Short mmCIF file of C-alpha atoms in Angstrom, two decimals:
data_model
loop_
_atom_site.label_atom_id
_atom_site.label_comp_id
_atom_site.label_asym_id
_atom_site.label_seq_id
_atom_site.Cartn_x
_atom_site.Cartn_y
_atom_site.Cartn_z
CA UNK A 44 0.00 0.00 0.00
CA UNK A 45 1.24 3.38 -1.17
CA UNK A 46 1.44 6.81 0.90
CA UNK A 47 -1.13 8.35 -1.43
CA UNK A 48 -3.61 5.46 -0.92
CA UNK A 49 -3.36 5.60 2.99
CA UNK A 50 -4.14 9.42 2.53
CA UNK A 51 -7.19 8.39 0.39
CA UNK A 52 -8.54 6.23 3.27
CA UNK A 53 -7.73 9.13 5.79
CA UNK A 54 -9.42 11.20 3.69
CA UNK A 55 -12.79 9.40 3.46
CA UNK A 56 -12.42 8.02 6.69
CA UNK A 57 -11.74 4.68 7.94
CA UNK A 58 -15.29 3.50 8.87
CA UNK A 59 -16.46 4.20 5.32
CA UNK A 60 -13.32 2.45 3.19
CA UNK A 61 -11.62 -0.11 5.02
CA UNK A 62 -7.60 -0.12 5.69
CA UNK A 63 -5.78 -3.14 4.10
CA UNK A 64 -4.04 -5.22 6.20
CA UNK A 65 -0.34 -4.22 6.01
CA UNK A 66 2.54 -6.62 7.38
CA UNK A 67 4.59 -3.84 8.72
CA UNK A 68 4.83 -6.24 12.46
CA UNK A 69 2.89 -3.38 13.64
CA UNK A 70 0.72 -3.66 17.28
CA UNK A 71 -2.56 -5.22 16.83
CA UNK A 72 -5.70 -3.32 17.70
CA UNK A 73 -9.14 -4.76 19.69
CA UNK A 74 -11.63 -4.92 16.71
CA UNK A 75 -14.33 -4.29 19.40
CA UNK A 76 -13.25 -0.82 20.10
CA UNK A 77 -14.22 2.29 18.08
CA UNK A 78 -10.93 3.83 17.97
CA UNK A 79 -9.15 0.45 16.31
CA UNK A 80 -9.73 1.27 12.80
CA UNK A 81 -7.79 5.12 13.76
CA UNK A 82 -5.28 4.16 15.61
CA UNK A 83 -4.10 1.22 13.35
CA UNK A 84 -4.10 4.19 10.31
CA UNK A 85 -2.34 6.49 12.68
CA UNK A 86 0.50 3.59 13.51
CA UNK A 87 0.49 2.97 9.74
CA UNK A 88 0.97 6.62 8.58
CA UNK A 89 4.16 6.75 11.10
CA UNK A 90 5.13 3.48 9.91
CA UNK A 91 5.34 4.37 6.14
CA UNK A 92 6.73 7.84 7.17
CA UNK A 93 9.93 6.52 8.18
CA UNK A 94 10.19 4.07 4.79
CA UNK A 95 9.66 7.00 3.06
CA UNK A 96 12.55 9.37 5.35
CA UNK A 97 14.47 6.50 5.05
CA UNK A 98 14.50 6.09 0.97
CA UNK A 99 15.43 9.39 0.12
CA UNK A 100 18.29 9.04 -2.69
CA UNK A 101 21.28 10.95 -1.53
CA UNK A 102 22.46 13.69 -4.10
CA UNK A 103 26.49 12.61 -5.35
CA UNK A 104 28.84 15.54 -4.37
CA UNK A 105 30.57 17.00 -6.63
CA UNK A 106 34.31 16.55 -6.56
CA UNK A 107 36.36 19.25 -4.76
CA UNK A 108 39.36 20.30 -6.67
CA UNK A 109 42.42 20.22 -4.54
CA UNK A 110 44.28 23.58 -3.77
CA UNK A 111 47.36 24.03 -5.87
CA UNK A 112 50.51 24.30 -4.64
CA UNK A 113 51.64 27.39 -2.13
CA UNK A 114 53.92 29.71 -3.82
CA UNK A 115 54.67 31.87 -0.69
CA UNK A 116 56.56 30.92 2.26
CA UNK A 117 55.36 30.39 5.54
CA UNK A 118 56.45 32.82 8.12
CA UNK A 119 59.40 32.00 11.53
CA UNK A 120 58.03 29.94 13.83
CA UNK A 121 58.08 32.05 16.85
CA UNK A 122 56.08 34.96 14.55
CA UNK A 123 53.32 31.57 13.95
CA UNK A 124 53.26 30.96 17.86
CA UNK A 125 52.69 34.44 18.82
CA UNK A 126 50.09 35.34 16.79
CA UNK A 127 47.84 32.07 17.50
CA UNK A 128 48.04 33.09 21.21
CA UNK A 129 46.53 35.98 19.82
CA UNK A 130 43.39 33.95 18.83
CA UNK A 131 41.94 33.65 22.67
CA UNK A 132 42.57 34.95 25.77
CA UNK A 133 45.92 35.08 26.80
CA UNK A 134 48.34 37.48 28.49
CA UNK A 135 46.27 39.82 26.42
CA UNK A 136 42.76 39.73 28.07
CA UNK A 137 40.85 42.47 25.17
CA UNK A 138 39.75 40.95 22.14
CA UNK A 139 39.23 44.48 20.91
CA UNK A 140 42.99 44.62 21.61
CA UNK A 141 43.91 41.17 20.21
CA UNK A 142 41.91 42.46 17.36
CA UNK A 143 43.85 45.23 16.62
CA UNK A 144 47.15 43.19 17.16
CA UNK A 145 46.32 40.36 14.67
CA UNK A 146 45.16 42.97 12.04
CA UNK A 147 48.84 44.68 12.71
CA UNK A 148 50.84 40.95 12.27
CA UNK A 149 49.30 39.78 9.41
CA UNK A 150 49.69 43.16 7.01
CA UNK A 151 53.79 42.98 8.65
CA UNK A 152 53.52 39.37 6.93
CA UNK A 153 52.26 40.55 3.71
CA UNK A 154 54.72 42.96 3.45
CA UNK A 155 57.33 40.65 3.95
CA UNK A 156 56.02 38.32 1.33
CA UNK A 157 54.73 35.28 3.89
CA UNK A 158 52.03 33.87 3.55
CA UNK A 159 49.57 31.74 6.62
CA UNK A 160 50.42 28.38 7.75
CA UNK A 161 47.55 26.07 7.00
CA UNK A 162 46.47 25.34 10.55
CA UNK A 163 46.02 28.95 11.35
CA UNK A 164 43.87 29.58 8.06
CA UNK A 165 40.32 29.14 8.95
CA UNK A 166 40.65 30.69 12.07
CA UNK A 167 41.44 33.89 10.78
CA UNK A 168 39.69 34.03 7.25
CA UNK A 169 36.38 33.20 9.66
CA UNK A 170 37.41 35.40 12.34
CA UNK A 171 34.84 37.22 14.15
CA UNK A 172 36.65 40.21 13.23
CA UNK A 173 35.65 41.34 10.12
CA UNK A 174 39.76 43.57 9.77
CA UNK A 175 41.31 40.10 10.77
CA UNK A 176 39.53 38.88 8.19
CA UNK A 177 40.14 41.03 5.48
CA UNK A 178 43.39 41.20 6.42
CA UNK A 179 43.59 36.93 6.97
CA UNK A 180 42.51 36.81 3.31
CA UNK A 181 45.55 39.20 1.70
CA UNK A 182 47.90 36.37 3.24
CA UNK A 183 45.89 32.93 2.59
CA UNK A 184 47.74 32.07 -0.09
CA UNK A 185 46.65 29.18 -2.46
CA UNK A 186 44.73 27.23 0.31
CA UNK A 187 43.17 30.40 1.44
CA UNK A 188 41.55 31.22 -1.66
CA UNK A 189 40.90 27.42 -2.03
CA UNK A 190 39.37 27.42 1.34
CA UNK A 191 37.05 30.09 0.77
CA UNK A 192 35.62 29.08 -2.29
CA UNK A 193 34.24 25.78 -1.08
CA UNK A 194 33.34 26.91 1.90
CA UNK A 195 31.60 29.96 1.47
CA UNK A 196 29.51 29.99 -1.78
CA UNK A 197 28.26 33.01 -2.92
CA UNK A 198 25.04 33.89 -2.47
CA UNK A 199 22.59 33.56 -5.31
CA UNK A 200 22.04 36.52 -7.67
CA UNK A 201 18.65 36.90 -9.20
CA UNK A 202 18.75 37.21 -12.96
CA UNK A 203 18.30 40.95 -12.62
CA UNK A 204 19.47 42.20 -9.38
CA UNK A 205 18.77 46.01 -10.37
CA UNK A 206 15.08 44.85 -10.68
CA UNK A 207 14.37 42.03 -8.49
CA UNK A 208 17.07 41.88 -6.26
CA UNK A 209 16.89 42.89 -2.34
CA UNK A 210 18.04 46.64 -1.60
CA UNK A 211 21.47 45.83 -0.67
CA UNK A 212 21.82 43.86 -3.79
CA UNK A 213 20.57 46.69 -5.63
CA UNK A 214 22.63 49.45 -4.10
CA UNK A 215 25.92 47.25 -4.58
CA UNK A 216 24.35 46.73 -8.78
CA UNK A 217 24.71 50.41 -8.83
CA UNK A 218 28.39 50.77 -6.66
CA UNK A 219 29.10 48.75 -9.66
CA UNK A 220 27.98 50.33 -12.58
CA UNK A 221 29.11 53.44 -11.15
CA UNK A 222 32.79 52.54 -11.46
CA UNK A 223 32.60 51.65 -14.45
CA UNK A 224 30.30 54.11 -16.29
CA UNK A 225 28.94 56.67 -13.88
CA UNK A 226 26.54 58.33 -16.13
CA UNK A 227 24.67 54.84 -16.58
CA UNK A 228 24.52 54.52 -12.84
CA UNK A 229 23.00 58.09 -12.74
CA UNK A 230 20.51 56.86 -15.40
CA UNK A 231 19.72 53.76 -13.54
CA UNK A 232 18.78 55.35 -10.38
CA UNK A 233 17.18 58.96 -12.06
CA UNK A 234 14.68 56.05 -14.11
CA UNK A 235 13.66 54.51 -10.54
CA UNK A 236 13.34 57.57 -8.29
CA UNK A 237 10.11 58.62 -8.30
CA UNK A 238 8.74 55.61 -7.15
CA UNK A 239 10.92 54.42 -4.84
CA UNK A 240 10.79 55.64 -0.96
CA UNK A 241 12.84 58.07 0.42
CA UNK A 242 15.01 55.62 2.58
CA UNK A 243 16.02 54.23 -0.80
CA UNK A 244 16.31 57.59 -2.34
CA UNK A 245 19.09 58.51 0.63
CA UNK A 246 20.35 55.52 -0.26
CA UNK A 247 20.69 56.39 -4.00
CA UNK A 248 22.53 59.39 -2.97
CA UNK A 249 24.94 58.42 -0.80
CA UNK A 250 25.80 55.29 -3.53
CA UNK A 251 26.20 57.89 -6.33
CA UNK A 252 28.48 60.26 -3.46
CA UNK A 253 31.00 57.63 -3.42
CA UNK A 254 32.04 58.47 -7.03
CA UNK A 255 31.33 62.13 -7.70
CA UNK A 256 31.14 62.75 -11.32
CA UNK A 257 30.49 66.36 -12.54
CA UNK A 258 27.75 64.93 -14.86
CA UNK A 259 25.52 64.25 -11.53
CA UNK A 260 25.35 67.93 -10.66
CA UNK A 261 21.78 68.46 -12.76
CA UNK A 262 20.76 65.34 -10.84
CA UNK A 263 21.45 66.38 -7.39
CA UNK A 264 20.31 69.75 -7.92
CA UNK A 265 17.00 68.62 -8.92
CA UNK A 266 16.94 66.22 -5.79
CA UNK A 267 17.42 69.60 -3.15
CA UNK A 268 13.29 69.90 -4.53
CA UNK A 269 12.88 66.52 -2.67
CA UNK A 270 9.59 66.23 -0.89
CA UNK A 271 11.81 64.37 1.59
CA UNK A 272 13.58 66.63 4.18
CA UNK A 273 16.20 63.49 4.31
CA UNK A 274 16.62 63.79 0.73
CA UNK A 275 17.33 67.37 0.46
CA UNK A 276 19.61 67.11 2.86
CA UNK A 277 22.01 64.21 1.12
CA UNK A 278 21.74 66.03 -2.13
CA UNK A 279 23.41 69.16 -0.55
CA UNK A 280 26.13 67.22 1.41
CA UNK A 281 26.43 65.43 -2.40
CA UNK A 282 26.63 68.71 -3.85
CA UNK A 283 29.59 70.22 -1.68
CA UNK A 284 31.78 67.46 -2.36
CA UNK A 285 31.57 68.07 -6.00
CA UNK A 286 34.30 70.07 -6.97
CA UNK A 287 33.32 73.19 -9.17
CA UNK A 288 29.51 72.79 -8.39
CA UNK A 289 27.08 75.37 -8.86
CA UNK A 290 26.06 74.73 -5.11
CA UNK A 291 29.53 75.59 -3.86
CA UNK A 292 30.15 79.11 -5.29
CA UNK A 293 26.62 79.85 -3.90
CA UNK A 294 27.64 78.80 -0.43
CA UNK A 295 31.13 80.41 -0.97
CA UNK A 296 29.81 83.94 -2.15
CA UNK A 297 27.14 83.77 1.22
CA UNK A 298 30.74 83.83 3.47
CA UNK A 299 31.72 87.30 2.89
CA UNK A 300 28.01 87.87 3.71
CA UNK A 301 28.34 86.33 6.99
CA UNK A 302 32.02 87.02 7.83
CA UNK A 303 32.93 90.88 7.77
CA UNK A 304 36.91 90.67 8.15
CA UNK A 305 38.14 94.63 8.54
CA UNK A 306 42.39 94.00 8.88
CA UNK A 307 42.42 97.78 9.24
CA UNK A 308 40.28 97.67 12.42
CA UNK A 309 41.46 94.33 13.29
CA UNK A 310 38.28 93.04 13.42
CA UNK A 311 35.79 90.18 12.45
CA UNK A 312 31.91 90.97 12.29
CA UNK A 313 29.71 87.82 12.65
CA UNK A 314 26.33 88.28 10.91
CA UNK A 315 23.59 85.56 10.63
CA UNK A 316 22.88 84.29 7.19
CA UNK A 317 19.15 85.54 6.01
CA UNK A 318 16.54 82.53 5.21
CA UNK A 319 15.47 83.52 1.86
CA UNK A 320 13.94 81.02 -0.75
CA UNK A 321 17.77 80.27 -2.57
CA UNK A 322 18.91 79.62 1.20
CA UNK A 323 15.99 77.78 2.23
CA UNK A 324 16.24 75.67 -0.81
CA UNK A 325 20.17 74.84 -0.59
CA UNK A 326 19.61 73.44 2.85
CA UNK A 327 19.04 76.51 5.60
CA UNK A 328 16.67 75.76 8.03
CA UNK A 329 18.13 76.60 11.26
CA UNK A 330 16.93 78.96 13.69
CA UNK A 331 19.92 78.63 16.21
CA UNK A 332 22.50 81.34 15.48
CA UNK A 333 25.86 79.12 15.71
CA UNK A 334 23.76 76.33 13.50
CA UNK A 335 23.22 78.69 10.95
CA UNK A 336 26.62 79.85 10.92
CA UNK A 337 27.68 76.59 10.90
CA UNK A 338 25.62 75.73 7.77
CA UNK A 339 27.98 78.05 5.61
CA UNK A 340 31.17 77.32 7.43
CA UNK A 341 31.09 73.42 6.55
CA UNK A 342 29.74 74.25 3.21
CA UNK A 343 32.85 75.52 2.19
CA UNK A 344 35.72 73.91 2.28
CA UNK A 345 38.24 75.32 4.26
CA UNK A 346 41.48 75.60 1.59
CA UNK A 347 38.38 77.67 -0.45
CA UNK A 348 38.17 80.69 2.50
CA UNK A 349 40.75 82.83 1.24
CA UNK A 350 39.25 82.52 -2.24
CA UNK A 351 35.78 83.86 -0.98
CA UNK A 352 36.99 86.16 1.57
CA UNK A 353 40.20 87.85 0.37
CA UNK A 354 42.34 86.89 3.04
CA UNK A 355 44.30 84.39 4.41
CA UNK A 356 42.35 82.36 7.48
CA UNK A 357 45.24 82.55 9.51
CA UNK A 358 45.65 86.49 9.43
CA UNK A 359 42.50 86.60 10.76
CA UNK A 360 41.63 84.16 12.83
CA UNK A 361 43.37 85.76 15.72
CA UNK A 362 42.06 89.41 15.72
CA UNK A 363 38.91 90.70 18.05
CA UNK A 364 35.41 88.94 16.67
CA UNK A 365 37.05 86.00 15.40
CA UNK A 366 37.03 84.25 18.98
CA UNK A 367 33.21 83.68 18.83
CA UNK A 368 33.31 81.31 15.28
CA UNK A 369 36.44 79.25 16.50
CA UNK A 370 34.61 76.57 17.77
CA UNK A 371 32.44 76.42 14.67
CA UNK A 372 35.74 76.37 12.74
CA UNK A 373 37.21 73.57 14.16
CA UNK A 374 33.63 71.57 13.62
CA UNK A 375 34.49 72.34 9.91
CA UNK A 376 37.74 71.53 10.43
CA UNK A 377 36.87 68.21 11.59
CA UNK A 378 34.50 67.70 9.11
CA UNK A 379 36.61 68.36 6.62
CA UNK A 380 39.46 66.46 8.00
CA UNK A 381 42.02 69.88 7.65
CA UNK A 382 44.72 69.91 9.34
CA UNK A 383 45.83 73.59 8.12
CA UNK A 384 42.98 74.77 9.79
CA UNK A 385 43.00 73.17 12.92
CA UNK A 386 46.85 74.04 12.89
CA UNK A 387 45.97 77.94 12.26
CA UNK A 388 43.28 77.33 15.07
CA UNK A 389 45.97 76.42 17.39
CA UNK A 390 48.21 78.69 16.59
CA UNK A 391 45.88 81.75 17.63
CA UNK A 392 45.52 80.08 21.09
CA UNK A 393 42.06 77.83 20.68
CA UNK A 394 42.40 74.67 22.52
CA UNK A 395 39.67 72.10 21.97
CA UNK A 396 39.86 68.15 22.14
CA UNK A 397 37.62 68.01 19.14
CA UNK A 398 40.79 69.00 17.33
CA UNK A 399 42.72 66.00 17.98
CA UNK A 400 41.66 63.68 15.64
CA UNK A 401 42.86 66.20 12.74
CA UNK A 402 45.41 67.93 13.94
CA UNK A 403 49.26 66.90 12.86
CA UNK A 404 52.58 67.63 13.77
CA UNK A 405 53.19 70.58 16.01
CA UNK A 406 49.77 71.98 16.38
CA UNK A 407 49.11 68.22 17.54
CA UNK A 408 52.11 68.33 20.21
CA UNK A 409 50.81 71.60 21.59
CA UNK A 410 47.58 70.28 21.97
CA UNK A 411 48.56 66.86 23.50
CA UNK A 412 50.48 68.79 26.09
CA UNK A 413 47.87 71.85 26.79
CA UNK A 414 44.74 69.82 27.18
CA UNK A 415 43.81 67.77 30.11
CA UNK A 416 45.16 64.67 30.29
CA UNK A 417 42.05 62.64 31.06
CA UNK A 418 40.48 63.41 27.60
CA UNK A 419 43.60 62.50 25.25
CA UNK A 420 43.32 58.59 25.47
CA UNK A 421 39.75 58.37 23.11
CA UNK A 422 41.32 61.28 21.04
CA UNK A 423 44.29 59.91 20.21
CA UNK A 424 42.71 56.56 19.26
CA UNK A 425 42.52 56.91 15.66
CA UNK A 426 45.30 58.53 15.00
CA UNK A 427 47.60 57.20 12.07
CA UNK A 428 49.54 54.84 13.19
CA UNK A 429 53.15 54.74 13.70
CA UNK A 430 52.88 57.31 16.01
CA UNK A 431 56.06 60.19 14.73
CA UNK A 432 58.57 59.88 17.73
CA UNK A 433 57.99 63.42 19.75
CA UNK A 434 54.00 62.37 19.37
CA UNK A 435 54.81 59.28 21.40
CA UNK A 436 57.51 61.07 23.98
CA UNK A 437 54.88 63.76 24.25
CA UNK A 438 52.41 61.52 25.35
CA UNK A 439 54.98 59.70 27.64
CA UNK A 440 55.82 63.22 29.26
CA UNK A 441 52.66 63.90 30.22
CA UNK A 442 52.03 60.11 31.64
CA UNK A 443 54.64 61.21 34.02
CA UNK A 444 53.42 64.50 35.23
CA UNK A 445 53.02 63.67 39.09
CA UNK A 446 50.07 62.44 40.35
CA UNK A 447 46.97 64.52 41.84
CA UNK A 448 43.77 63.83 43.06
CA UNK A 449 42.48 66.19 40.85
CA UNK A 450 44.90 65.11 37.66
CA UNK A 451 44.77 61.08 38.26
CA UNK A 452 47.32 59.39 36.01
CA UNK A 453 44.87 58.48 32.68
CA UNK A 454 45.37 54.86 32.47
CA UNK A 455 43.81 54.68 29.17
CA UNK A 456 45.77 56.61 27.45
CA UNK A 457 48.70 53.97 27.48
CA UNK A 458 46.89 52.09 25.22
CA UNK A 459 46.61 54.55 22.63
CA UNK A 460 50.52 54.44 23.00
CA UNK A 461 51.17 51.04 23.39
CA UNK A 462 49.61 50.83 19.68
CA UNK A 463 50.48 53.71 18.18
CA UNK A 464 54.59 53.65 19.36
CA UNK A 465 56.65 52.03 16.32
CA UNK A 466 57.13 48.33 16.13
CA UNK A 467 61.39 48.19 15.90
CA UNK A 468 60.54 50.34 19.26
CA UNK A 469 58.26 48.53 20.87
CA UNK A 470 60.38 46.16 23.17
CA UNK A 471 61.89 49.23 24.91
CA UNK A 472 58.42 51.30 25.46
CA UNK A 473 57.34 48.33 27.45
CA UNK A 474 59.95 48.54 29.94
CA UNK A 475 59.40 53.12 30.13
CA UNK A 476 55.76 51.82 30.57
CA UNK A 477 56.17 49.12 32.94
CA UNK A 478 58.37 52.14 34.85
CA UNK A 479 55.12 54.37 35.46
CA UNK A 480 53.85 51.59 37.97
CA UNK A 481 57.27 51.20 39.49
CA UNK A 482 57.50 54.98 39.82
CA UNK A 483 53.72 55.60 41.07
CA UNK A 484 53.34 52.61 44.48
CA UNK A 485 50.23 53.97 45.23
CA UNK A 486 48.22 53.65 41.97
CA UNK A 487 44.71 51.83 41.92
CA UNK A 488 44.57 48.21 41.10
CA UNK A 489 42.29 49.10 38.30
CA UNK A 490 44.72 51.92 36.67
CA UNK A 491 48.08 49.62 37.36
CA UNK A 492 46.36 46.45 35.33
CA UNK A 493 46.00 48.82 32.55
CA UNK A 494 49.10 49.85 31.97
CA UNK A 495 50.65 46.44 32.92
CA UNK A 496 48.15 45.57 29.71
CA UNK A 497 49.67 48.10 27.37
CA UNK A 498 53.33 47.14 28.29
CA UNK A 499 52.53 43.35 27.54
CA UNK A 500 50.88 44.69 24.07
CA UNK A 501 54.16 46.21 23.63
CA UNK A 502 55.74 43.03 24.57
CA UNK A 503 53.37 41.51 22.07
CA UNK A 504 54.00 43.33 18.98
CA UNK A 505 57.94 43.59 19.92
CA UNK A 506 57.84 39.42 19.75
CA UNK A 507 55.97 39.14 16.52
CA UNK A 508 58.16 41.58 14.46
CA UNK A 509 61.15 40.73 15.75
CA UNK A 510 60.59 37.04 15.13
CA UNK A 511 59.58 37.52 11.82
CA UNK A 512 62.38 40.27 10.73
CA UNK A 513 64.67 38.27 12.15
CA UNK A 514 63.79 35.32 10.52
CA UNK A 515 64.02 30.96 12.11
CA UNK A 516 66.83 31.05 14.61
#
């Protein structure tokens, strides 16, 4: 007796077309009770259930092809221990930290033309990391790119993954097309925006921002009519990155309307920018005083003020008036990463933590040792790393200002330092770290396992490039 047919009689019922008798050695059932006739179907549905589980065919595997042959050597020994004690907790406890360790190794061992050992492959190429991994895969080698093509297939891409694909799919479709033909990508999205939401339409935006192309300028300004607040806003942000756009000499001819420089006088006269339609429709919509200002200082990039204004920033940012825009300068400093700025911001006395992440070079040294201490280790985080030499003995010399109640010794900024402190270096900053517990008895537990931590980074990193620069000993 089939499946099908036993469905049939379930279907009708069992008092009205009687089951077969099926020799399956199942349990036999009372024939005076009602329920025999059901339960004997029941015990032959789950009977014939499992034949059926049981006689699926198995699909044949296709053959893997092995990995060819490595052409890159595999690094010392002593570089391959180190950095697998890097893979769980160890003498370093932060993964974050680990993290940042394994990311440094493995781009030493590209540069020095090494590739992984086997055993350490997967755990990197997979690692929850997503820098290891990136990094992991520039130094796979052969089994490494092997590895990752049988193990993680691609996802499936619908026939047309403009049209019918999901919106990630879509928006990497159009990162694509953009590189290689930007005015297609242009067409692509202009053809789909009026029906698409204005999440996507953002999204559109900030795809086709990633590769500026002077042909999108009609585009984008035709977007700053958006019904979408949202939308306006990306299509001005779009707009002053494009060099030579119509939307930057309008926001560079409104700063000598807002900045009144008199060198004469030696003086700066702040007025508010006016809300008229133009303004309104490039993006003005404040109604706090520094936010407006603000709206034309980041507008324009900084290297363009002179241009607009007639003057050099830096012969005026330090006469009477100019005090009360310096802390909208530096936001515009920071947003457009310039270092000139926030150097000719420093130089005229402002002192501002905000100004860390862009500042270089001296103006960075004076800040590093005007500021307070506390607020350097965050700042400092993302600076480029190797740190230039005074940087790091700057940062040391303040470490070792004495200890306060009111000026504790920042325990987190040896971190910072312990990373950012050059590798061929590294072995002796761990002992001039170690020194600021020898040299302080009465530190908290708290702040003296801290820096103990950043010396035995330093130890870390001073093991792994040594080993490998030295090469098997």
């Amino acid at each position: 007796m089939s499946f099908a047919e036993l469905a049939a009689v379930a279907a009708i019922g069992a008092g009205k077309r009687p089951l077969p008798r099926l020799d399956l050695g199942l349990p036999e059932h009372d024939p005076a009770e009602s329920t025999a006739d059901a339960a004997s179907l029941l015990d032959a549905a789950a009977a014939l259930a499992v034949v059926r589980r049981g006689a699926v065919a198995t699909r044949t595997a296709a053959p893997v092809v092995p990995a060819p042959p490595e052409t890159l050597p595999e690094p010392p020994g002593d570089f391959v221990t180190a950095l697998a004690g890097l893979r769980a907790e160890g003498p370093v406890r932060s993964a974050a930290h680990r993290a940042e360790l394994m990311e440094e190794a493995l781009g030493w061992l590209r540069q020095a033309g090494c590739r992984l050992p086997h055993r350490l492959l997967v755990g990197l190429i997979d690692h929850p990391n997503v820098r290891v991994q990136a990094a992991a895969r520039l130094v796979g080698g052969e089994r490494g790119r092997w590895w990752e093509q049988v193990s993680q297939p691609s996802e499936p891409e619908p026939a047309d993954p403009w049209q019918l694909g999901t919106e990630s799919q879509r928006l990497a479709y159009l990162h694509q097309v953009r590189a290689d033909d930007p005015a297609a990508g242009r067409e692509l999205v202009a053809a789909e925006w009026s029906n698409s939401p204005a999440a996507l339409r953002v999204a559109f935006l900030r795809t086709l921002a990633e590769s500026l192309d002077p042909g999108d300028e009609g585009f984008l300004e035709s977007a700053l009519d958006d019904r979408s607040r949202l939308v306006r806003e990306a299509a001005s942000e779009a707009l002053g990155r494009l060099p030579g756009s119509a939307y930057r000499s309008r926001m560079g001819a409104r700063l000598p309307g807002v900045l009144h420089i008199d060198l004469d006088r030696r003086q700066v006269q702040v007025v508010l920018p006016q809300p008229d339609p133009a303004a309104q429709r490039d993006g003005f919509s404040a109604q706090n005083p520094d936010v407006a200002l603000l709206w034309v200082l980041q507008a324009v990039p900084p290297p363009d003020y002179p241009r607009w204004l007639g003057v050099k920033t830096r012969d005026w940012l330090g006469i009477k008036g100019a005090e009360l825009i310096h802390e909208l300068l530096a936001e515009a400093a920071v947003q457009w990463h310039d270092a000139q700025l926030a150097a000719d911001l420093v130089e005229v006395g402002y002192r501002d933590r905000a100004l860390l992440p862009v500042a270089r070079g001296e103006a960075l040294i004076r800040l590093v040792t005007d500021l307070n201490r506390r607020y350097l280790g965050p700042a400092l985080e993302n600076q480029p790393r190797p740190w230039p030499d005074d940087l790091a003995e700057t940062v040391l010399a303040v470490l070792r200002r004495p200890v306060v109640q009111r000026d504790p010794l920042p325990a987190d900024l040896t971190t910072p330092l312990a990373l950012g402190v050059r590798a061929d270096t590294a072995g002796a900053w761990a002992w001039r770290i170690r020194e600021l517990v020898d040299t302080n008895s009465e530190l908290p537990p708290q702040t003296r396992n801290q820096i103990l931590q950043a010396a035995t980074m330093l130890t870390v990193r001073d093991t792994l490039w040594t080993s490998l620069h030295r090469g098997p000993g």
